[in-house]
Amino acid sequence: MKQKIVLIITLCTSSFFIQAQDVNDLIDKVKQKMDLVNSYSVEAKMKTSVAFIKAPIGKVKIYFKKPDQIKLFKEKGISILPKGGVSVNFFTILNNSNLSIIDAGTTTVNGTSTRIVKLLPLSETSEIIISTLYIDEKNLLIRKSSTTTRENGSFEMEMFYGELQNFGLPSKMVFSFNVKDYKIPKGVTLDIDDDLSKEEKKKFQNKKGKIEFNYSNYIINKGIPNNIF
Amino acid sequence: MYTLFKIELYKIFKRPRTYIAFIAITALIGIIQLGLKVDGKEYISFVLGDLSNTLQINGNLCNGYFVCYCILQLLLVHVPLLIALIAADMISGEANMGTLRLLLSKPISRSEVIIGKFLAASVYTIFLLIWLAFLALIVSIFIFGTDDIFLIKNNYAVQIAANDIMWRYAGAFIFAALAMLTVTALAFFLSVFAENSIGPIVATISIIIFFTIFSTMSIPLFNKIKPFLFTTHMVAWKEFFDVKVDENNISIAGSIYRPDKIIYSAMVLIIHIVTLVSISIYALKKKDILS
Amino acid sequence: MQNTDIIQVKNLSKQFSKIHAVNDISFTVQQGDIYGFLGQNGAGKSTTIRMLLTLIKPTSGSIKIFGKDLQDNKKEILKNIGAIIEKPDVYKFLTAYQNLKIFAQLSGCKVSKEMLMNQLEMVGLASRAYDVVKTFSQGMKQRLGIAIALIHNPDVIILDEPTNGLDPQGIADIRNLIKRLSKEFNKTVLISSHLLNEIEQVATKILIIDKGKKIIEGTKQELLDPEQTIVEFETIEAEKAREKLIFSKWNTDTIFQNYNNISLSLPYEQIPSFHKFLAENNIPVFSFHQRNSLEDYFIKVTKENDVHAI
């Protein structure tokens, strides 16, 4: 009987250690995959979908250089981005050694089975409070992330991969965030009408925002001059 | 009537006071442009308000297109005064000068006199607007450059791509011309009933201010009369700067959100113009010239 | 030969609220007439003239000019009328030349620089053609008004108080111009004034209007009392002359002395014998003239009108 209990305890503990190792392993493997990319530039079509903003599709160029340099560049035109948001960078998050990694189980994201990994930066000055990654274990791809920041609220990112999934580079990313309701004095707008229907008014009070990036023309590991950043 | 029209145009542009309006517009626009050049960022922050707490809006927001929009918003309230200076003088000024009796004793019908004078006043109005357009748009583009335009409406914001703006301004200025011609018609109409131009000028401005108050205040009692006031429709030029969106809330280039509103407002203004000029013809035909 | 009726006014009335500014006036102006429209201020002269120029719509009555109804043929008729209505106001911010050009064009005539300068020359303004009217004296403005009235060579000229603000030379010039227009160019002139002297000296026919009503119409000769003429003479022996007169058959209460000038009223046909009387009494005469006093007539007639009104 005693032997049976010890066996069960040993098996459970081993299992626990195996799982714990799995999560760290998983993160390491994802990091290794990401390390294949030293730098990239990519063109993206940016669709800003905020309830109370009517914006056209914009064209941007994004530059990345290891370890943490990222720049979104719109040659011409106005870009609307959540504050502190889009330049969130998994490299920075994952390469932070002062990090607590917690396995939070599994779930399905867009039909793909993923492992939920919570990352807690241990530094009290870190901008990120917590970041939850939904990792596709089979392909070592981050399918989704949910991040809460100190200054700029929370946001979610959903990644969709295509040809460059071997480099961990998505073909599409959807960035979701919250927006505060805003009010503007009428004197500034000098608008006369306030004849929107109730449905329209309600629609405009929706506090969710979304930016969808559709990437194309990746140029990987060809070097990016520092002056871009 | 063409002879009379040419003569009236000649008289308008021979009077020094005609140029006051052009100088005033130049000065006003210059001041606005100077202010925005110096403090444009602060103004943009003010306009964006709370929005800048959540969103980072990058780009040249205080560009020529935006500046032009601001100028039009402000000046299309003040330009009517400058129009009234001339239009309100067309008949009453002649009566005051004593030339009306000489003019009307010539072999021209009174209808021809009204139409000829109104057309001349309209040409003046359009010239004024062309000058305003040049300063507000072309000079602003020169000073502030171009970029997308980002506008705050009452309930939402609109971003329009730079390559989708010029035609909107063309439409907006044409509409603004119609709005200003309504003011011309009003001032002209009042001029028929007076013997000097101060009365019609003051009356025109008072009516515009009065009606604008009704048009802008969201009081249920006023809401009933708003649709009939020309001041409610004069601002419909702004509809050129609102777009339709698709199911994903992405704006559709080349679209206008409420084109029917523009057409409806244009029709209301045209009806005002035709009515005011028609009554002017009738009134002058009936009037005994005692001046 | 019967002259053509150019202006025919029948039962013309104009009522402003309760005021009858013009009350049932009828008159006819024939071709070549210098028709004097005489009345005190506020009598209805200007109102009548404005009705002739379609500036005021009659309450009732009819106006025919050149044989055509005025209301139905306004443009055609006004092409052939030139007018000064009270003081001739023009565009003060324009030059004389520009003003003349504008009104010439509005009158429907073909305009050339030569024609305009000739017209300005005729009224003595050629040297000031390019000066703004703001700098003109009243007399110069009046002359410009006349130039404007005549530029399109109208057959009918209507002058409402044309000598207002003019100096004596200016008044004389207008008078001569009016006579020339009638005699040399066979123009029909309608001239209104409260200055009886002026009417008296130029008009061939006169209509007297008072309180909106026509008092009387006719030629000067028809209107005036052929019995009485006022004679005036100048002499250095005025006292002596006066004494002689008092003790003569010429003694009447009309004898009036003003320094060296003596005037008295006597029948027209006795003027030759009066000349003889002066000569026989050795009264040296330096100037002598007679006048048929329209002024006296006018005051008399309008007073009668007041009496009848009572």
PDB file of C-alpha atoms in Angstrom, chain A residues 184-185 188, chain B residues 32-52 57 59-63 66-67 70 144 152:
ATOM      1  CA  ILE A 184     -16.052  67.208 -27.659  1.00  0.00           C
ATOM      2  CA  PRO A 185     -17.502  70.660 -27.051  1.00  0.00           C
ATOM      3  CA  VAL A 188     -15.282  73.246 -31.645  1.00  0.00           C
TER       4      VAL A 188
ATOM      5  CA  ILE B  32      -5.855  82.149 -38.545  1.00  0.00           C
ATOM      6  CA  GLN B  33      -2.999  80.673 -40.553  1.00  0.00           C
ATOM      7  CA  LEU B  34      -0.441  82.465 -38.408  1.00  0.00           C
ATOM      8  CA  GLY B  35      -2.113  81.221 -35.240  1.00  0.00           C
ATOM      9  CA  LEU B  36      -2.202  77.651 -36.460  1.00  0.00           C
ATOM     10  CA  LYS B  37       1.357  77.803 -37.706  1.00  0.00           C
ATOM     11  CA  VAL B  38       2.548  78.923 -34.312  1.00  0.00           C
ATOM     12  CA  ASP B  39       0.176  76.969 -32.079  1.00  0.00           C
ATOM     13  CA  GLY B  40      -1.176  74.290 -34.360  1.00  0.00           C
ATOM     14  CA  LYS B  41      -0.163  71.428 -32.093  1.00  0.00           C
ATOM     15  CA  GLU B  42      -1.981  72.908 -29.128  1.00  0.00           C
ATOM     16  CA  TYR B  43      -5.070  73.474 -31.199  1.00  0.00           C
ATOM     17  CA  ILE B  44      -4.981  69.893 -32.453  1.00  0.00           C
ATOM     18  CA  SER B  45      -4.668  68.629 -28.869  1.00  0.00           C
ATOM     19  CA  PHE B  46      -7.653  70.710 -27.912  1.00  0.00           C
ATOM     20  CA  VAL B  47      -9.666  69.428 -30.852  1.00  0.00           C
ATOM     21  CA  LEU B  48      -8.750  65.813 -30.213  1.00  0.00           C
ATOM     22  CA  GLY B  49      -9.610  66.195 -26.562  1.00  0.00           C
ATOM     23  CA  ASP B  50     -10.017  62.875 -24.744  1.00  0.00           C
ATOM     24  CA  LEU B  51      -9.230  60.940 -27.866  1.00  0.00           C
ATOM     25  CA  SER B  52      -5.501  61.503 -27.438  1.00  0.00           C
ATOM     26  CA  ILE B  57      -2.722  59.795 -33.919  1.00  0.00           C
ATOM     27  CA  GLY B  59       0.865  62.326 -39.113  1.00  0.00           C
ATOM     28  CA  ASN B  60       0.652  65.928 -40.122  1.00  0.00           C
ATOM     29  CA  LEU B  61      -2.743  66.642 -38.607  1.00  0.00           C
ATOM     30  CA  CYS B  62      -2.403  70.391 -38.888  1.00  0.00           C
ATOM     31  CA  ASN B  63      -2.027  70.243 -42.654  1.00  0.00           C
ATOM     32  CA  PHE B  66      -7.340  70.732 -42.052  1.00  0.00           C
ATOM     33  CA  VAL B  67      -6.484  74.410 -41.825  1.00  0.00           C
ATOM     34  CA  CYS B  70     -11.068  75.315 -39.833  1.00  0.00           C
ATOM     35  CA  PHE B 144       1.132  73.613 -44.008  1.00  0.00           C
ATOM     36  CA  ILE B 152     -14.029  65.645 -35.285  1.00  0.00           C
TER      37      ILE B 152
END
